[in-house]
mmCIF file of N, CA, C and O in Angstrom:
data_model
loop_
_atom_site.group_PDB
_atom_site.id
_atom_site.type_symbol
_atom_site.label_atom_id
_atom_site.label_comp_id
_atom_site.label_asym_id
_atom_site.label_seq_id
_atom_site.Cartn_x
_atom_site.Cartn_y
_atom_site.Cartn_z
ATOM 1 N N UNK T 1486 17.451 -3.970 3.914
ATOM 2 C CA UNK T 1486 16.188 -4.145 4.606
ATOM 3 C C UNK T 1486 15.135 -4.565 3.572
ATOM 4 O O UNK T 1486 15.081 -4.019 2.487
ATOM 5 N N UNK T 1487 14.276 -5.509 3.932
ATOM 6 C CA UNK T 1487 13.309 -6.082 2.980
ATOM 7 C C UNK T 1487 12.347 -5.037 2.418
ATOM 8 O O UNK T 1487 11.895 -5.158 1.279
ATOM 9 N N UNK T 1488 12.052 -4.008 3.168
ATOM 10 C CA UNK T 1488 11.095 -3.002 2.686
ATOM 11 C C UNK T 1488 11.626 -2.275 1.450
ATOM 12 O O UNK T 1488 10.872 -1.696 0.687
ATOM 13 N N UNK T 1489 12.937 -2.348 1.225
ATOM 14 C CA UNK T 1489 13.543 -1.707 0.062
ATOM 15 C C UNK T 1489 13.848 -2.693 -1.065
ATOM 16 O O UNK T 1489 14.228 -2.279 -2.150
ATOM 17 N N UNK T 1490 13.679 -4.005 -0.819
ATOM 18 C CA UNK T 1490 13.953 -5.007 -1.845
ATOM 19 C C UNK T 1490 12.819 -5.032 -2.865
ATOM 20 O O UNK T 1490 11.663 -4.771 -2.535
ATOM 21 N N UNK T 1491 13.171 -5.366 -4.111
ATOM 22 C CA UNK T 1491 12.174 -5.357 -5.189
ATOM 23 C C UNK T 1491 12.255 -6.624 -6.028
ATOM 24 O O UNK T 1491 13.278 -7.294 -6.070
ATOM 25 N N UNK T 1492 11.141 -6.925 -6.672
ATOM 26 C CA UNK T 1492 11.058 -7.970 -7.695
ATOM 27 C C UNK T 1492 11.031 -7.278 -9.045
ATOM 28 O O UNK T 1492 10.385 -6.236 -9.194
ATOM 29 N N UNK T 1493 11.676 -7.861 -10.026
ATOM 30 C CA UNK T 1493 11.600 -7.342 -11.382
ATOM 31 C C UNK T 1493 10.631 -8.224 -12.162
ATOM 32 O O UNK T 1493 10.820 -9.431 -12.273
ATOM 33 N N UNK T 1494 9.587 -7.627 -12.698
ATOM 34 C CA UNK T 1494 8.590 -8.351 -13.469
ATOM 35 C C UNK T 1494 9.113 -8.613 -14.887
ATOM 36 O O UNK T 1494 10.085 -7.998 -15.323
ATOM 37 N N UNK T 1495 8.449 -9.501 -15.601
ATOM 38 C CA UNK T 1495 8.894 -9.865 -16.951
ATOM 39 C C UNK T 1495 8.885 -8.689 -17.925
ATOM 40 O O UNK T 1495 9.604 -8.699 -18.915
ATOM 41 N N UNK T 1496 8.094 -7.653 -17.608
ATOM 42 C CA UNK T 1496 8.055 -6.472 -18.478
ATOM 43 C C UNK T 1496 9.071 -5.409 -18.059
ATOM 44 O O UNK T 1496 9.087 -4.307 -18.593
ATOM 45 N N UNK T 1497 9.919 -5.732 -17.086
ATOM 46 C CA UNK T 1497 10.962 -4.824 -16.643
ATOM 47 C C UNK T 1497 10.571 -3.916 -15.489
ATOM 48 O O UNK T 1497 11.420 -3.263 -14.891
ATOM 49 N N UNK T 1498 9.298 -3.867 -15.153
ATOM 50 C CA UNK T 1498 8.833 -3.031 -14.048
ATOM 51 C C UNK T 1498 9.267 -3.672 -12.727
ATOM 52 O O UNK T 1498 9.187 -4.892 -12.560
ATOM 53 N N UNK T 1499 9.716 -2.855 -11.797
ATOM 54 C CA UNK T 1499 10.081 -3.343 -10.475
ATOM 55 C C UNK T 1499 9.004 -2.967 -9.465
ATOM 56 O O UNK T 1499 8.476 -1.847 -9.502
ATOM 57 N N UNK T 1500 8.705 -3.904 -8.574
ATOM 58 C CA UNK T 1500 7.738 -3.656 -7.509
ATOM 59 C C UNK T 1500 8.362 -4.079 -6.182
ATOM 60 O O UNK T 1500 9.180 -4.989 -6.138
ATOM 61 N N UNK T 1501 7.983 -3.420 -5.097
ATOM 62 C CA UNK T 1501 8.505 -3.813 -3.787
ATOM 63 C C UNK T 1501 8.093 -5.237 -3.424
ATOM 64 O O UNK T 1501 6.978 -5.671 -3.722
ATOM 65 N N UNK T 1502 9.006 -5.964 -2.777
ATOM 66 C CA UNK T 1502 8.701 -7.328 -2.337
ATOM 67 C C UNK T 1502 7.675 -7.334 -1.212
ATOM 68 O O UNK T 1502 6.848 -8.233 -1.124
ATOM 69 N N UNK T 1503 7.757 -6.355 -0.347
ATOM 70 C CA UNK T 1503 6.876 -6.301 0.812
ATOM 71 C C UNK T 1503 5.775 -5.280 0.572
ATOM 72 O O UNK T 1503 6.047 -4.137 0.192
ATOM 73 N N UNK T 1504 4.540 -5.700 0.783
ATOM 74 C CA UNK T 1504 3.420 -4.792 0.594
ATOM 75 C C UNK T 1504 2.516 -4.757 1.812
ATOM 76 O O UNK T 1504 2.497 -5.689 2.611
ATOM 77 N N UNK T 1505 1.788 -3.680 1.951
ATOM 78 C CA UNK T 1505 0.801 -3.558 3.017
ATOM 79 C C UNK T 1505 -0.477 -4.244 2.568
ATOM 80 O O UNK T 1505 -1.090 -3.843 1.579
ATOM 81 N N UNK T 1506 -0.881 -5.260 3.277
ATOM 82 C CA UNK T 1506 -2.154 -5.918 3.002
ATOM 83 C C UNK T 1506 -3.278 -5.158 3.691
ATOM 84 O O UNK T 1506 -3.176 -4.825 4.869
ATOM 85 N N UNK T 1507 -4.330 -4.864 2.968
ATOM 86 C CA UNK T 1507 -5.417 -4.068 3.550
ATOM 87 C C UNK T 1507 -6.681 -4.883 3.842
ATOM 88 O O UNK T 1507 -7.701 -4.314 4.222
ATOM 89 N N UNK T 1508 -6.601 -6.191 3.677
ATOM 90 C CA UNK T 1508 -7.746 -7.048 3.981
ATOM 91 C C UNK T 1508 -8.047 -6.955 5.472
ATOM 92 O O UNK T 1508 -7.138 -6.924 6.304
ATOM 93 N N UNK T 1509 -9.280 -6.855 5.830
ATOM 94 C CA UNK T 1509 -9.771 -6.759 7.208
ATOM 95 C C UNK T 1509 -9.540 -5.403 7.861
ATOM 96 O O UNK T 1509 -9.782 -5.245 9.047
ATOM 97 N N UNK T 1510 -9.033 -4.414 7.120
ATOM 98 C CA UNK T 1510 -8.932 -3.064 7.672
ATOM 99 C C UNK T 1510 -10.237 -2.352 7.337
ATOM 100 O O UNK T 1510 -10.581 -2.205 6.169
ATOM 101 N N UNK T 1511 -10.993 -1.930 8.350
ATOM 102 C CA UNK T 1511 -12.259 -1.254 8.082
ATOM 103 C C UNK T 1511 -12.050 0.009 7.246
ATOM 104 O O UNK T 1511 -11.034 0.700 7.392
ATOM 105 N N UNK T 1512 -13.005 0.301 6.389
ATOM 106 C CA UNK T 1512 -12.915 1.441 5.491
ATOM 107 C C UNK T 1512 -12.661 2.742 6.239
ATOM 108 O O UNK T 1512 -11.878 3.572 5.785
ATOM 109 N N UNK T 1513 -13.271 2.906 7.409
ATOM 110 C CA UNK T 1513 -13.118 4.161 8.141
ATOM 111 C C UNK T 1513 -11.751 4.306 8.797
ATOM 112 O O UNK T 1513 -11.399 5.384 9.274
ATOM 113 N N UNK T 1514 -10.941 3.253 8.808
ATOM 114 C CA UNK T 1514 -9.589 3.315 9.373
ATOM 115 C C UNK T 1514 -8.505 3.184 8.313
ATOM 116 O O UNK T 1514 -7.326 3.426 8.573
ATOM 117 N N UNK T 1515 -8.887 2.795 7.118
ATOM 118 C CA UNK T 1515 -7.912 2.466 6.073
ATOM 119 C C UNK T 1515 -7.035 3.648 5.670
ATOM 120 O O UNK T 1515 -5.830 3.480 5.449
ATOM 121 N N UNK T 1516 -7.586 4.833 5.572
ATOM 122 C CA UNK T 1516 -6.802 5.994 5.142
ATOM 123 C C UNK T 1516 -5.633 6.240 6.086
ATOM 124 O O UNK T 1516 -4.496 6.431 5.643
ATOM 125 N N UNK T 1517 -5.885 6.211 7.369
ATOM 126 C CA UNK T 1517 -4.806 6.468 8.331
ATOM 127 C C UNK T 1517 -3.783 5.333 8.326
ATOM 128 O O UNK T 1517 -2.580 5.585 8.429
ATOM 129 N N UNK T 1518 -4.243 4.103 8.187
ATOM 130 C CA UNK T 1518 -3.318 2.967 8.118
ATOM 131 C C UNK T 1518 -2.390 3.108 6.917
ATOM 132 O O UNK T 1518 -1.170 2.903 7.030
ATOM 133 N N UNK T 1519 -2.934 3.475 5.774
ATOM 134 C CA UNK T 1519 -2.121 3.660 4.563
ATOM 135 C C UNK T 1519 -1.123 4.792 4.770
ATOM 136 O O UNK T 1519 0.066 4.648 4.466
ATOM 137 N N UNK T 1520 -1.570 5.918 5.301
ATOM 138 C CA UNK T 1520 -0.648 7.041 5.546
ATOM 139 C C UNK T 1520 0.474 6.638 6.505
ATOM 140 O O UNK T 1520 1.640 6.971 6.281
ATOM 141 N N UNK T 1521 0.137 5.914 7.551
ATOM 142 C CA UNK T 1521 1.153 5.459 8.510
ATOM 143 C C UNK T 1521 2.142 4.504 7.849
ATOM 144 O O UNK T 1521 3.351 4.586 8.094
ATOM 145 N N UNK T 1522 1.644 3.599 7.022
ATOM 146 C CA UNK T 1522 2.514 2.641 6.335
ATOM 147 C C UNK T 1522 3.470 3.356 5.384
ATOM 148 O O UNK T 1522 4.652 3.013 5.310
ATOM 149 N N UNK T 1523 2.983 4.358 4.684
ATOM 150 C CA UNK T 1523 3.842 5.121 3.767
ATOM 151 C C UNK T 1523 4.936 5.842 4.554
ATOM 152 O O UNK T 1523 6.094 5.864 4.142
ATOM 153 N N UNK T 1524 4.593 6.385 5.714
ATOM 154 C CA UNK T 1524 5.602 7.033 6.558
ATOM 155 C C UNK T 1524 6.693 6.055 6.982
ATOM 156 O O UNK T 1524 7.847 6.441 7.159
ATOM 157 N N UNK T 1525 6.321 4.788 7.150
ATOM 158 C CA UNK T 1525 7.285 3.750 7.541
ATOM 159 C C UNK T 1525 8.122 3.250 6.371
ATOM 160 O O UNK T 1525 9.079 2.516 6.566
ATOM 161 N N UNK T 1526 7.726 3.623 5.139
ATOM 162 C CA UNK T 1526 8.506 3.240 3.969
ATOM 163 C C UNK T 1526 7.814 2.322 2.983
ATOM 164 O O UNK T 1526 8.375 1.992 1.948
ATOM 165 N N UNK T 1527 6.595 1.898 3.284
ATOM 166 C CA UNK T 1527 5.859 1.042 2.343
ATOM 167 C C UNK T 1527 5.552 1.812 1.059
ATOM 168 O O UNK T 1527 5.189 2.985 1.110
ATOM 169 N N UNK T 1528 5.690 1.121 -0.069
ATOM 170 C CA UNK T 1528 5.351 1.711 -1.361
ATOM 171 C C UNK T 1528 4.500 0.762 -2.197
ATOM 172 O O UNK T 1528 4.212 1.032 -3.351
ATOM 173 N N UNK T 1529 4.106 -0.346 -1.603
ATOM 174 C CA UNK T 1529 3.278 -1.348 -2.283
ATOM 175 C C UNK T 1529 2.050 -1.562 -1.398
ATOM 176 O O UNK T 1529 2.167 -2.048 -0.281
ATOM 177 N N UNK T 1530 0.891 -1.166 -1.892
ATOM 178 C CA UNK T 1530 -0.365 -1.296 -1.141
ATOM 179 C C UNK T 1530 -1.220 -2.333 -1.847
ATOM 180 O O UNK T 1530 -1.627 -2.144 -2.993
ATOM 181 N N UNK T 1531 -1.482 -3.445 -1.167
ATOM 182 C CA UNK T 1531 -2.301 -4.512 -1.732
ATOM 183 C C UNK T 1531 -3.754 -4.271 -1.346
ATOM 184 O O UNK T 1531 -4.069 -4.150 -0.163
ATOM 185 N N UNK T 1532 -4.611 -4.204 -2.341
ATOM 186 C CA UNK T 1532 -6.027 -3.978 -2.077
ATOM 187 C C UNK T 1532 -6.870 -4.682 -3.126
ATOM 188 O O UNK T 1532 -6.363 -5.132 -4.154
ATOM 189 N N UNK T 1533 -8.141 -4.814 -2.856
ATOM 190 C CA UNK T 1533 -9.073 -5.437 -3.798
ATOM 191 C C UNK T 1533 -10.476 -4.926 -3.494
ATOM 192 O O UNK T 1533 -10.800 -4.606 -2.346
ATOM 193 N N UNK T 1534 -11.294 -4.886 -4.509
ATOM 194 C CA UNK T 1534 -12.680 -4.432 -4.328
ATOM 195 C C UNK T 1534 -13.397 -5.297 -3.291
ATOM 196 O O UNK T 1534 -14.204 -4.790 -2.510
ATOM 197 N N UNK T 1535 -13.070 -6.558 -3.250
ATOM 198 C CA UNK T 1535 -13.732 -7.475 -2.325
ATOM 199 C C UNK T 1535 -13.489 -7.120 -0.853
ATOM 200 O O UNK T 1535 -14.256 -7.525 0.011
ATOM 201 N N UNK T 1536 -12.441 -6.352 -0.579
ATOM 202 C CA UNK T 1536 -12.146 -5.975 0.807
ATOM 203 C C UNK T 1536 -13.137 -4.949 1.339
ATOM 204 O O UNK T 1536 -13.273 -4.767 2.539
ATOM 205 N N UNK T 1537 -13.792 -4.209 0.436
ATOM 206 C CA UNK T 1537 -14.800 -3.242 0.846
ATOM 207 C C UNK T 1537 -14.249 -1.979 1.498
ATOM 208 O O UNK T 1537 -14.981 -1.294 2.201
ATOM 209 N N UNK T 1538 -12.968 -1.693 1.275
ATOM 210 C CA UNK T 1538 -12.389 -0.501 1.888
ATOM 211 C C UNK T 1538 -11.702 0.407 0.863
ATOM 212 O O UNK T 1538 -10.790 1.149 1.195
ATOM 213 N N UNK T 1539 -12.178 0.350 -0.369
ATOM 214 C CA UNK T 1539 -11.553 1.120 -1.452
ATOM 215 C C UNK T 1539 -11.551 2.618 -1.179
ATOM 216 O O UNK T 1539 -10.585 3.296 -1.502
ATOM 217 N N UNK T 1540 -12.626 3.150 -0.626
ATOM 218 C CA UNK T 1540 -12.705 4.578 -0.361
ATOM 219 C C UNK T 1540 -11.585 4.988 0.582
ATOM 220 O O UNK T 1540 -10.833 5.931 0.321
ATOM 221 N N UNK T 1541 -11.448 4.277 1.684
ATOM 222 C CA UNK T 1541 -10.428 4.615 2.670
ATOM 223 C C UNK T 1541 -9.016 4.431 2.156
ATOM 224 O O UNK T 1541 -8.141 5.269 2.402
ATOM 225 N N UNK T 1542 -8.771 3.332 1.444
ATOM 226 C CA UNK T 1542 -7.437 3.096 0.879
ATOM 227 C C UNK T 1542 -7.110 4.196 -0.130
ATOM 228 O O UNK T 1542 -6.013 4.767 -0.118
ATOM 229 N N UNK T 1543 -8.067 4.529 -0.978
ATOM 230 C CA UNK T 1543 -7.854 5.583 -1.968
ATOM 231 C C UNK T 1543 -7.563 6.920 -1.324
ATOM 232 O O UNK T 1543 -6.670 7.657 -1.757
ATOM 233 N N UNK T 1544 -8.293 7.241 -0.283
ATOM 234 C CA UNK T 1544 -8.060 8.496 0.445
ATOM 235 C C UNK T 1544 -6.646 8.502 1.035
ATOM 236 O O UNK T 1544 -5.938 9.510 0.963
ATOM 237 N N UNK T 1545 -6.237 7.375 1.601
ATOM 238 C CA UNK T 1545 -4.896 7.279 2.178
ATOM 239 C C UNK T 1545 -3.812 7.453 1.141
ATOM 240 O O UNK T 1545 -2.818 8.160 1.371
ATOM 241 N N UNK T 1546 -4.002 6.842 -0.018
ATOM 242 C CA UNK T 1546 -3.018 6.977 -1.106
ATOM 243 C C UNK T 1546 -2.959 8.429 -1.583
ATOM 244 O O UNK T 1546 -1.875 8.992 -1.768
ATOM 245 N N UNK T 1547 -4.120 9.038 -1.766
ATOM 246 C CA UNK T 1547 -4.151 10.424 -2.257
ATOM 247 C C UNK T 1547 -3.529 11.413 -1.269
ATOM 248 O O UNK T 1547 -2.952 12.411 -1.679
ATOM 249 N N UNK T 1548 -3.652 11.133 0.003
ATOM 250 C CA UNK T 1548 -3.224 12.100 1.017
ATOM 251 C C UNK T 1548 -1.924 11.725 1.723
ATOM 252 O O UNK T 1548 -1.562 12.359 2.707
ATOM 253 N N UNK T 1549 -1.197 10.735 1.202
ATOM 254 C CA UNK T 1549 0.003 10.251 1.895
ATOM 255 C C UNK T 1549 1.232 11.113 1.663
ATOM 256 O O UNK T 1549 2.246 10.955 2.344
ATOM 257 N N UNK T 1550 1.174 12.012 0.677
ATOM 258 C CA UNK T 1550 2.300 12.895 0.438
ATOM 259 C C UNK T 1550 3.287 12.410 -0.601
ATOM 260 O O UNK T 1550 4.282 13.062 -0.886
ATOM 261 N N UNK T 1551 3.037 11.252 -1.212
ATOM 262 C CA UNK T 1551 3.893 10.714 -2.260
ATOM 263 C C UNK T 1551 3.207 10.959 -3.597
ATOM 264 O O UNK T 1551 2.049 10.586 -3.780
ATOM 265 N N UNK T 1552 3.921 11.563 -4.535
ATOM 266 C CA UNK T 1552 3.350 11.812 -5.861
ATOM 267 C C UNK T 1552 3.422 10.556 -6.709
ATOM 268 O O UNK T 1552 4.380 9.781 -6.616
ATOM 269 N N UNK T 1553 2.423 10.348 -7.550
ATOM 270 C CA UNK T 1553 2.386 9.199 -8.460
ATOM 271 C C UNK T 1553 3.555 9.285 -9.429
ATOM 272 O O UNK T 1553 3.957 10.376 -9.836
ATOM 273 N N UNK T 1554 4.058 8.130 -9.803
ATOM 274 C CA UNK T 1554 5.185 8.084 -10.742
ATOM 275 C C UNK T 1554 4.732 7.638 -12.093
ATOM 276 O O UNK T 1554 3.886 6.899 -12.296
#
């Protein structure tokens, strides 16, 4: 399944091929969207300051139940 496939970067680090894009997700909904995506198996969250939802994305990452590696 693609959600488990990874790319190997030139420095040897592997990242998931499929990521959750957070552009256009309002800040007040982003935390729940991130938590739901993690429950579905997502481990790559694409975000940027320009999206204006850093607070919500950060809250979702912190509260999703997955410990940082």
